[in-house]
mmCIF file of C-alpha atoms in Angstrom:
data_model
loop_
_atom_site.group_PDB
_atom_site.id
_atom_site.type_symbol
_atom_site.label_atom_id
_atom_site.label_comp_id
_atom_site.label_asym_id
_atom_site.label_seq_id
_atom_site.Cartn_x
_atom_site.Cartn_y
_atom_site.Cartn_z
ATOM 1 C CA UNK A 1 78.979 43.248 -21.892
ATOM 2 C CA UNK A 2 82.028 44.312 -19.583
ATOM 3 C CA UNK A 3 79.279 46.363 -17.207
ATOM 4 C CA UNK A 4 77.392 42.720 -17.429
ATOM 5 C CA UNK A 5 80.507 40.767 -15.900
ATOM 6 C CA UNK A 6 81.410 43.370 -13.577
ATOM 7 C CA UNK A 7 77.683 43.153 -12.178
ATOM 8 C CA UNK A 8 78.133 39.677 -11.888
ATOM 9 C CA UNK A 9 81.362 39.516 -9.909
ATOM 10 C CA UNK A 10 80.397 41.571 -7.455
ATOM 11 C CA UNK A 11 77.072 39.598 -6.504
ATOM 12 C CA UNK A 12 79.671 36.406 -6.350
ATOM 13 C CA UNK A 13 81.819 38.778 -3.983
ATOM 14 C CA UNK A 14 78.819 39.941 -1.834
ATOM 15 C CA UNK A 15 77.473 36.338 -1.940
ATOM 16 C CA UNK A 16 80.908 35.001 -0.649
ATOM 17 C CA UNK A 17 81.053 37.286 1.732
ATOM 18 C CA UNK A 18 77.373 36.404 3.335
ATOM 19 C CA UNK A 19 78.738 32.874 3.784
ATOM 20 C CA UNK A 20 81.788 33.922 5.698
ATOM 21 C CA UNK A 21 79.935 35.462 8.078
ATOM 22 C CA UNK A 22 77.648 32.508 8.512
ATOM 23 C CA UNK A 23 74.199 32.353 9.036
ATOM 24 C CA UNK A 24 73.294 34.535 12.423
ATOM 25 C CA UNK A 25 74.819 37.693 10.178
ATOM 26 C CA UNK A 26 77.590 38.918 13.042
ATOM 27 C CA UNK A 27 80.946 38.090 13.455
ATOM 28 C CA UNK A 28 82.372 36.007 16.446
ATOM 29 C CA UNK A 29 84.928 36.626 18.489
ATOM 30 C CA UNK A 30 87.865 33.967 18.431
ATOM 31 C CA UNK A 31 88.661 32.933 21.780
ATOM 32 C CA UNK A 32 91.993 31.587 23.213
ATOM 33 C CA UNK A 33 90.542 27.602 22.771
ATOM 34 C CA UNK A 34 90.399 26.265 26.269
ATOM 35 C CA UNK A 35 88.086 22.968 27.254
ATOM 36 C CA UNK A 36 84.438 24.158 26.129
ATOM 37 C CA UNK A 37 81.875 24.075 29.120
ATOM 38 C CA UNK A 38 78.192 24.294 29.602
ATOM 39 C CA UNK A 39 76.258 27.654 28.250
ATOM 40 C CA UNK A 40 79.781 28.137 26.213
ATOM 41 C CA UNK A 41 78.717 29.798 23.313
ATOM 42 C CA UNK A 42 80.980 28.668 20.129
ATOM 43 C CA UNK A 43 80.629 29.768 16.396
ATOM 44 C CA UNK A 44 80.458 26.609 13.725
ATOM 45 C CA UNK A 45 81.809 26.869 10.398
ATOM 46 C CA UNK A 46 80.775 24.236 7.381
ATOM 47 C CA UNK A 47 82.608 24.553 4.384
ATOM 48 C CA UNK A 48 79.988 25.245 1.584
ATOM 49 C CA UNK A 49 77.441 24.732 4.256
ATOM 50 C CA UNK A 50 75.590 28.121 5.411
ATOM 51 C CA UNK A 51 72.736 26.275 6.550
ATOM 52 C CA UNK A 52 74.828 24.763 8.891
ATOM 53 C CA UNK A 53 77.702 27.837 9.553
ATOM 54 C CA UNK A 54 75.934 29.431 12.721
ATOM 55 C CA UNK A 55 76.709 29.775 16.462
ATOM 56 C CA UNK A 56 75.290 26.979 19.096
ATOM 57 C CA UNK A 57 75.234 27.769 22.948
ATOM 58 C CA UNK A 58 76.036 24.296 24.642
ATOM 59 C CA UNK A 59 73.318 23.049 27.104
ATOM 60 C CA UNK A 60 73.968 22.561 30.953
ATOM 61 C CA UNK A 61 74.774 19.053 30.055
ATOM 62 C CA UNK A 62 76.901 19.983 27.629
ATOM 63 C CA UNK A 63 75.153 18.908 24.107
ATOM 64 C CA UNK A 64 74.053 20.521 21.576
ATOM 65 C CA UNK A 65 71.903 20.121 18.389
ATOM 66 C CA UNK A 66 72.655 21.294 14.985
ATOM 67 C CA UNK A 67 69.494 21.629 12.074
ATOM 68 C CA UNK A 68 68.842 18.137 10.454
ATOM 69 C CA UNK A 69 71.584 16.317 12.462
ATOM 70 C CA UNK A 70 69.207 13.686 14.435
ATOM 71 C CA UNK A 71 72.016 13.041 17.073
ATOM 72 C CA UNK A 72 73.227 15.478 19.970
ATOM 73 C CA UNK A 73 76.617 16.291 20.461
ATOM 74 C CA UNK A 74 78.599 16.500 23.221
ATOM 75 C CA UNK A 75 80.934 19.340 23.243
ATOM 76 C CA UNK A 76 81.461 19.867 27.411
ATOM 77 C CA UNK A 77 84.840 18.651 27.991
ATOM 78 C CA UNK A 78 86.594 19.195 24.589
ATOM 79 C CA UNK A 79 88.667 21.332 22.730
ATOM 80 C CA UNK A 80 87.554 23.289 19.683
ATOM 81 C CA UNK A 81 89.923 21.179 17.574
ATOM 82 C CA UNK A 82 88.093 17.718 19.297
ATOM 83 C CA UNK A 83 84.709 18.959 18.545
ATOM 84 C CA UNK A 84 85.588 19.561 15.246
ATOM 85 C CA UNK A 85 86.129 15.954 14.484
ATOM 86 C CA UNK A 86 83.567 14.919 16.455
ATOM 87 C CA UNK A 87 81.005 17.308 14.469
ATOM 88 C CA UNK A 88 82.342 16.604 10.929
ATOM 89 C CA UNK A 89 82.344 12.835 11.841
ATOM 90 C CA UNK A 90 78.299 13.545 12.873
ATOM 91 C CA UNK A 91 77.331 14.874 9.872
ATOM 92 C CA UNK A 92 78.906 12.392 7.501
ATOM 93 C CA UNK A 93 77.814 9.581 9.551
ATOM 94 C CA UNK A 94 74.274 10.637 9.060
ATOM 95 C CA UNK A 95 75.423 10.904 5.043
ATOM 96 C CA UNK A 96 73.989 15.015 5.177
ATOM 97 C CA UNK A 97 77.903 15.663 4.240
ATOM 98 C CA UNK A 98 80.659 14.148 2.346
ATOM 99 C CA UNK A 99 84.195 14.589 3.891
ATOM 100 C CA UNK A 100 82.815 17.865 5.945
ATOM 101 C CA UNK A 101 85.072 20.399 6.438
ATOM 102 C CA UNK A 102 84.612 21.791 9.940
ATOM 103 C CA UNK A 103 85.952 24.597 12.064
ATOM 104 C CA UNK A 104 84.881 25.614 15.639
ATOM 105 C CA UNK A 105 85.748 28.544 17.477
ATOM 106 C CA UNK A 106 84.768 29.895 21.104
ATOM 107 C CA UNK A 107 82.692 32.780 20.735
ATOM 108 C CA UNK A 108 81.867 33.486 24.444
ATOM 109 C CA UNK A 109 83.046 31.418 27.699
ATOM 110 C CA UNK A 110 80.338 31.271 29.997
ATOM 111 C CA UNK A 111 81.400 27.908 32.174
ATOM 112 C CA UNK A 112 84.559 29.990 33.496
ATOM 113 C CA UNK A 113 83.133 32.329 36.323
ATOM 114 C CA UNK A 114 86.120 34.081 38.454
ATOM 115 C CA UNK A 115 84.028 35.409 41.542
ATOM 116 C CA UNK A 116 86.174 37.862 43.427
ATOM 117 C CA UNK A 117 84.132 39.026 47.199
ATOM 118 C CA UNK A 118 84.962 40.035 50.610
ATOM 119 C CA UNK A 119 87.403 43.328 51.434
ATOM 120 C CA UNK A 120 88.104 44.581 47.618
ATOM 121 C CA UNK A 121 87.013 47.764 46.511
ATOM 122 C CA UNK A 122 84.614 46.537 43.631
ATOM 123 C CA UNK A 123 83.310 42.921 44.068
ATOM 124 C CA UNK A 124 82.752 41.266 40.423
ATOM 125 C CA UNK A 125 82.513 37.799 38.229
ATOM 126 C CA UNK A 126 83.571 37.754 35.337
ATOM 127 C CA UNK A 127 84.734 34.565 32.752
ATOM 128 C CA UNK A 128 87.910 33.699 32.515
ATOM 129 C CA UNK A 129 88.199 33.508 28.546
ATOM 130 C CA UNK A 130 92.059 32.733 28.930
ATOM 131 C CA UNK A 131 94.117 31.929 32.563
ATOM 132 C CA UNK A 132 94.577 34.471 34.938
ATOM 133 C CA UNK A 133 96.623 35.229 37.774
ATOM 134 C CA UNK A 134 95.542 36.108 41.219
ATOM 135 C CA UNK A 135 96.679 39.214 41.329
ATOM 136 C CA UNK A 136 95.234 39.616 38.106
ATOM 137 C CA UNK A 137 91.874 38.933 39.393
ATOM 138 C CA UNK A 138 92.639 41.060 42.346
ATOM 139 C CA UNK A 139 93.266 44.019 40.279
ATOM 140 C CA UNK A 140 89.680 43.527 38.403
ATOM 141 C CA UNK A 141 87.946 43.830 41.726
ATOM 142 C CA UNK A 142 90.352 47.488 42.266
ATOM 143 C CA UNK A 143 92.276 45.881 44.408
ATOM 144 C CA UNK A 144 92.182 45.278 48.057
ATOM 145 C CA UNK A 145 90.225 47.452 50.143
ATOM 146 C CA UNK A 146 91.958 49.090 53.580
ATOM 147 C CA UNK A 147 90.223 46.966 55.920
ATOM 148 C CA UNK A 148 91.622 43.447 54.364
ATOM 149 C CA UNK A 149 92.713 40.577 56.388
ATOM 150 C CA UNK A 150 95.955 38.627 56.108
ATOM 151 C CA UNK A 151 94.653 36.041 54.295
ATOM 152 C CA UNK A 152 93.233 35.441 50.911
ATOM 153 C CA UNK A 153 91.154 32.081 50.338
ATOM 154 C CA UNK A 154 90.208 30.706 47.322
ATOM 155 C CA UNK A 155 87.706 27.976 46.846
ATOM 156 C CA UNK A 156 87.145 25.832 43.806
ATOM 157 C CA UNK A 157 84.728 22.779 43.581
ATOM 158 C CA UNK A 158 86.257 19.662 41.459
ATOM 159 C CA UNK A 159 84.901 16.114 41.163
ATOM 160 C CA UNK A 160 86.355 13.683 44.218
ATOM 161 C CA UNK A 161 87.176 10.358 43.558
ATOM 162 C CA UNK A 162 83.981 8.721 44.081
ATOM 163 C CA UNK A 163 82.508 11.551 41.629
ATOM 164 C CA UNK A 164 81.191 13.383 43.918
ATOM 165 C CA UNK A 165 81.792 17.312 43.806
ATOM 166 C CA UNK A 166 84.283 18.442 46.496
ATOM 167 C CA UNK A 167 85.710 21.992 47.635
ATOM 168 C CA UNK A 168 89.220 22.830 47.714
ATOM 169 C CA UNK A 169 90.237 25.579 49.498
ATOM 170 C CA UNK A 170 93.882 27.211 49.249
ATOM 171 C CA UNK A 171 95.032 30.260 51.545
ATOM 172 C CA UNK A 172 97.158 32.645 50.127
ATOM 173 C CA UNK A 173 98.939 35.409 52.756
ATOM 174 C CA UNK A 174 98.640 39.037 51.312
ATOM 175 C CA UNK A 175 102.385 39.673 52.520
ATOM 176 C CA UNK A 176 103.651 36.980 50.295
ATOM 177 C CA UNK A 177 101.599 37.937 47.407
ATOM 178 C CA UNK A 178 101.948 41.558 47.742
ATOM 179 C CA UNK A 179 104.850 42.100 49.497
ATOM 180 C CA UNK A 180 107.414 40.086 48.914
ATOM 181 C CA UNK A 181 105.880 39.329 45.394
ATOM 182 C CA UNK A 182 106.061 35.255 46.069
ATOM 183 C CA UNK A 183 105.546 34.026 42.825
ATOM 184 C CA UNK A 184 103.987 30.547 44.196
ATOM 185 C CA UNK A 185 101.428 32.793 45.800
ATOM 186 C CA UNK A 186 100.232 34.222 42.452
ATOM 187 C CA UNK A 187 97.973 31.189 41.850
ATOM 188 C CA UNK A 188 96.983 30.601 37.996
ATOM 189 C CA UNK A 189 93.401 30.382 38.133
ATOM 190 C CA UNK A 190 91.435 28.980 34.661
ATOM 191 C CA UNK A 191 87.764 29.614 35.975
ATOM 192 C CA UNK A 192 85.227 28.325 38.163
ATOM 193 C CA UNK A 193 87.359 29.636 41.421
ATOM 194 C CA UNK A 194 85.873 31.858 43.946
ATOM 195 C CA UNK A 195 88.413 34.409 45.757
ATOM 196 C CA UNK A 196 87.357 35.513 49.496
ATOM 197 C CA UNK A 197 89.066 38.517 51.150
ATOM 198 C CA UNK A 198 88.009 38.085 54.628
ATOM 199 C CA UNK A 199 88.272 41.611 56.742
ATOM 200 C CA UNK A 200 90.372 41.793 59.521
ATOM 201 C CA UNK A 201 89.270 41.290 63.072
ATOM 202 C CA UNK A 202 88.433 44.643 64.738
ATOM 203 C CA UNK A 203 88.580 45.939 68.515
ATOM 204 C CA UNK A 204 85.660 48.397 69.369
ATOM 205 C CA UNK A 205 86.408 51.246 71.697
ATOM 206 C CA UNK A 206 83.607 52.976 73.876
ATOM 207 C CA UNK A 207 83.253 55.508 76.513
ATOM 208 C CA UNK A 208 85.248 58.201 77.456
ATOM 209 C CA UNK A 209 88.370 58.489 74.668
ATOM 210 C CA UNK A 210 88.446 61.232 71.973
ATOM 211 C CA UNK A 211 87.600 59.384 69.085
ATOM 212 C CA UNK A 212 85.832 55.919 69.605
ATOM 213 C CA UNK A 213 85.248 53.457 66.835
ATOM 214 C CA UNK A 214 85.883 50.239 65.559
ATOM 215 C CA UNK A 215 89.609 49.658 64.557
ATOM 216 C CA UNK A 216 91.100 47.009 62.647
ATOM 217 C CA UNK A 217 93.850 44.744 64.530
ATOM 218 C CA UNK A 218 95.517 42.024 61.743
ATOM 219 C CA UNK A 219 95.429 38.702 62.942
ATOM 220 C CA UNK A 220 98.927 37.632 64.259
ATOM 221 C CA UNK A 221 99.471 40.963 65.144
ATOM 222 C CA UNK A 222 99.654 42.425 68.734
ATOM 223 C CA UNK A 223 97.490 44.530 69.817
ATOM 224 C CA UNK A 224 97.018 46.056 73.690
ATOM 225 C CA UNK A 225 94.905 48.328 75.570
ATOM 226 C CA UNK A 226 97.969 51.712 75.103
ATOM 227 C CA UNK A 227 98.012 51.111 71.516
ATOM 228 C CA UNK A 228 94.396 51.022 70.980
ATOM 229 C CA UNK A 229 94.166 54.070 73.324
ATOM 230 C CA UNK A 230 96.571 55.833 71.407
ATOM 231 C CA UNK A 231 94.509 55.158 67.941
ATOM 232 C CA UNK A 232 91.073 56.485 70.131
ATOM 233 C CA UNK A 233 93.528 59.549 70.673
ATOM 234 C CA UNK A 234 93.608 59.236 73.723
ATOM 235 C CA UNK A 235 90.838 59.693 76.893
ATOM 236 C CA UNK A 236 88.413 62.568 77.728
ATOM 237 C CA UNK A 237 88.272 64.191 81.003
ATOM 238 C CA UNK A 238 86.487 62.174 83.888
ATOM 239 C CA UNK A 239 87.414 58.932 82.477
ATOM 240 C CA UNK A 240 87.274 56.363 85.139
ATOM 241 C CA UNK A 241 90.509 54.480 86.595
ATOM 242 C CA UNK A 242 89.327 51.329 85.757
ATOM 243 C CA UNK A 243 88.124 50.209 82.062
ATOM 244 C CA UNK A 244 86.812 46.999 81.234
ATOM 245 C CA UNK A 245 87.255 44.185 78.157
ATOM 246 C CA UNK A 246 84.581 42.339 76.695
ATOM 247 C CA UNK A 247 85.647 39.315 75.532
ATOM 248 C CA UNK A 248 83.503 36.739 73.475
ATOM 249 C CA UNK A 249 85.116 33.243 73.935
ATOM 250 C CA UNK A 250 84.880 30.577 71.020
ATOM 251 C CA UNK A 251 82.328 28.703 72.914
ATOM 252 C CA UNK A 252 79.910 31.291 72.948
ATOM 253 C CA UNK A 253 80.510 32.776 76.727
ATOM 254 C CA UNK A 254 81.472 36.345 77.546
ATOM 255 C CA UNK A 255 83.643 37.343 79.553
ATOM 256 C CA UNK A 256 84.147 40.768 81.729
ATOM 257 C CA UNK A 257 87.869 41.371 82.640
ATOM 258 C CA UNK A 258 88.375 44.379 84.494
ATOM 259 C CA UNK A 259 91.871 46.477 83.802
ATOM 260 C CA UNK A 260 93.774 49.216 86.333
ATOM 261 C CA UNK A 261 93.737 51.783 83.723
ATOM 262 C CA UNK A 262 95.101 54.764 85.702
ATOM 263 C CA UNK A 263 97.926 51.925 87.266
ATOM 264 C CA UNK A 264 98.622 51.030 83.054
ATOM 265 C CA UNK A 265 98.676 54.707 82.030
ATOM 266 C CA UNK A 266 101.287 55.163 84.825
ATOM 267 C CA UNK A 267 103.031 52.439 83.990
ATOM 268 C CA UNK A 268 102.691 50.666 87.182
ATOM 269 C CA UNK A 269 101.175 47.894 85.677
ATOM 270 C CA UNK A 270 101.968 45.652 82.401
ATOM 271 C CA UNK A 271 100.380 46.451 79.058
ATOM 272 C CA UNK A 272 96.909 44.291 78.645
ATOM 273 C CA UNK A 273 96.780 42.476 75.115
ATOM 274 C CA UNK A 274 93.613 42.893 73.067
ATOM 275 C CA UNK A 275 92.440 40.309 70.709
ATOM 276 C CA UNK A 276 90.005 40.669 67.791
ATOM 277 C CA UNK A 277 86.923 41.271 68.342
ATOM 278 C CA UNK A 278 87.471 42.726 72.382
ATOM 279 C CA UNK A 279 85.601 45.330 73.196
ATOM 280 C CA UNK A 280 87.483 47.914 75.651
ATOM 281 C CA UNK A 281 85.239 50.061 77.965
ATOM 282 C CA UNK A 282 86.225 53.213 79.227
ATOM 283 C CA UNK A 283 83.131 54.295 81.494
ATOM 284 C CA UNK A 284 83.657 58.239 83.501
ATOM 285 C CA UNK A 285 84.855 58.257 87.038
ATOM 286 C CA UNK A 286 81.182 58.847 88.379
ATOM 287 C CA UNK A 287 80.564 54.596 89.129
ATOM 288 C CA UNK A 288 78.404 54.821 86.584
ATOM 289 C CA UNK A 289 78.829 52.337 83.637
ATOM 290 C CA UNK A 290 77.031 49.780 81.323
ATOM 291 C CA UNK A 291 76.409 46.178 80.762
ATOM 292 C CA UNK A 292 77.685 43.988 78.239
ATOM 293 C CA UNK A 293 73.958 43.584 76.306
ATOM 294 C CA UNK A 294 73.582 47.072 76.499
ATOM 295 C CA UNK A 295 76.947 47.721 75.067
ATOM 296 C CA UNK A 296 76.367 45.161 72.481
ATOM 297 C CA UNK A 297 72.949 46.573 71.796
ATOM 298 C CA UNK A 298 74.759 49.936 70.855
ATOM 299 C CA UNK A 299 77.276 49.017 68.903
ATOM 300 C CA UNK A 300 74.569 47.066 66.327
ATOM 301 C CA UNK A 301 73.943 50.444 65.364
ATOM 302 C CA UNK A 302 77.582 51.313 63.847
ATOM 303 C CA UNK A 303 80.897 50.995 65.332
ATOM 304 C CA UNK A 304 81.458 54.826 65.397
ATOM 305 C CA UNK A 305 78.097 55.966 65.642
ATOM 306 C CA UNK A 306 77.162 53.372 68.846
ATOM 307 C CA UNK A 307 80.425 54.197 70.633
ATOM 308 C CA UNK A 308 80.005 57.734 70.291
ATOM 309 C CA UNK A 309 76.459 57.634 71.698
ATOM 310 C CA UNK A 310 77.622 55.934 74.903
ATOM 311 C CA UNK A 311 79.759 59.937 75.839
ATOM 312 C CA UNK A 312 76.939 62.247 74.242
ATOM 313 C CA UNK A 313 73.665 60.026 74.854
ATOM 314 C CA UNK A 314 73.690 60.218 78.653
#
């Protein structure tokens, strides 16, 4: 008799059990509850209801459908708590349930995508299942590569006031964020915000230096013909006494300046500023030297590669 009731407890156990881990058989995660979104997946609980007690993955229009309930429910746009009165309020209004008890949890977000591109050392997405910070983000992507700009940007598209969807776009300086650790600059972002880390502009070097290349100048920041000589370490024998500076202006023209190098490198003449994107021509002293195209046609090849072609492919 005793090995009778013992049998019998322990089927009501392992039947109890079944229920509390609803119908699907796996347990779901619990979520920090934040606004539920489309392709949200969230877990639905029904007290003494496991044909109910199952997960649901919201539509794009944010319903979803539940066995033997004839409505749809919406679910985009509310918290777990809200759905739950919304769902128990369902499924006694269609008389399937008297005075439901309901629970709803967030099992996976999948409406919160955190997009982090541009100069970081491993571009991702990934869902924001609770707010994070930007440096937060940052620090998923492995932080910010060498060759970042000065600027961060972060987009994020919201309804307007006429309901049409409209981007916002905030820009964050990496000195204040980094740096001097602004805490205004470390935005909160909650999910659906894309983070761009543009590069920095770059001044290309080709001819006759030491070690051509494409080098990184930060915008705001001065940069001149003697400092990006002294990054090319320096120039070869037979360089030329006059260099040239390819310039692309922002209406599309380009422009040839040519520079006294031997005058600048004997400071007889004033340092010449460089701006992003210049290229600065050193060609040898034998009159011989190359065109713009032909320059540009190089350098499509790889900064260091191209510039190094124009000293060794002659």
């Amino acid at each position: 008799m005793l090995c009778k009731l013992l049998a019998l407890a322990g089927a009501c156990a392992g039947l109890a059990y079944t229920q509390g881990r609803g119908a699907t058989g796996e347990v779901t995660a619990n979520l920090p509850a934040q606004k539920i979104g489309p392709r949200d997946l969230i877990a639905i609980q029904v007290y003494d209801s496991p044909e109910l007690t199952r997960t649901a993955r919201v539509g794009s229009d944010g319903y979803f459908r539940l066995p033997m309930l004839k409505q749809r429910i919406k679910a985009e746009g509310l918290m777990p708590v809200d759905l739950e009165v919304s769902l128990a309020k369902a499924l006694e209004d269609e008389g399937l349930i008297i005075e439901p008890f309901v629970t709803v949890t967030v099992a996976e977000y999948s409406s919160r995508p955190i997009s982090v591109l541009g100069a970081v050392k491993l571009p991702l997405t990934f869902q924001a299942s609770s707010p994070v910070t930007l440096l937060e983000a940052i620090t998923r992507a492995g932080g910010l590569a060498p060759e970042n700009g000065p600027e961060i940007l972060i987009s994020k598209t919201q309804p307007g006031p006429n309901g049409e969807q409209t981007s916002l776009i905030q820009r964050v300086p990496v000195k204040a964020l980094i740096d001097a650790a602004d805490p205004d600059a470390n935005i909160v972002l909650t999910g659906g915000e894309e983070i761009r880390v543009p590069e920095a502009g770059k001044v290309y070097v080709v001819g006759n230096v030491k070690k051509p290349g494409a080098f990184a100048v930060q915008d705001g920041a001065e940069s001149s013909v003697l400092k990006m000589l002294a990054v090319a370490e320096g120039l070869v024998p037979f360089a030329a006494k006059q260099a040239f500076i390819y310039r692309r202006e922002g209406n599309g023209a380009k422009n040839e300046i040519p520079i006294e190098l031997s005058k600048i490198m004997d400071r007889k003449s004033p340092d010449t500023p460089l701006l992003p994107n210049d290229v600065l021509y050193i060609p040898d002293n034998r009159n011989k030297r190359l065109g713009m195209a032909t320059l540009e046609r190089l350098l499509m090849f790889g900064s260091t590669a191209g510039a190094t072609a124009l000293i060794y492919g002659r």
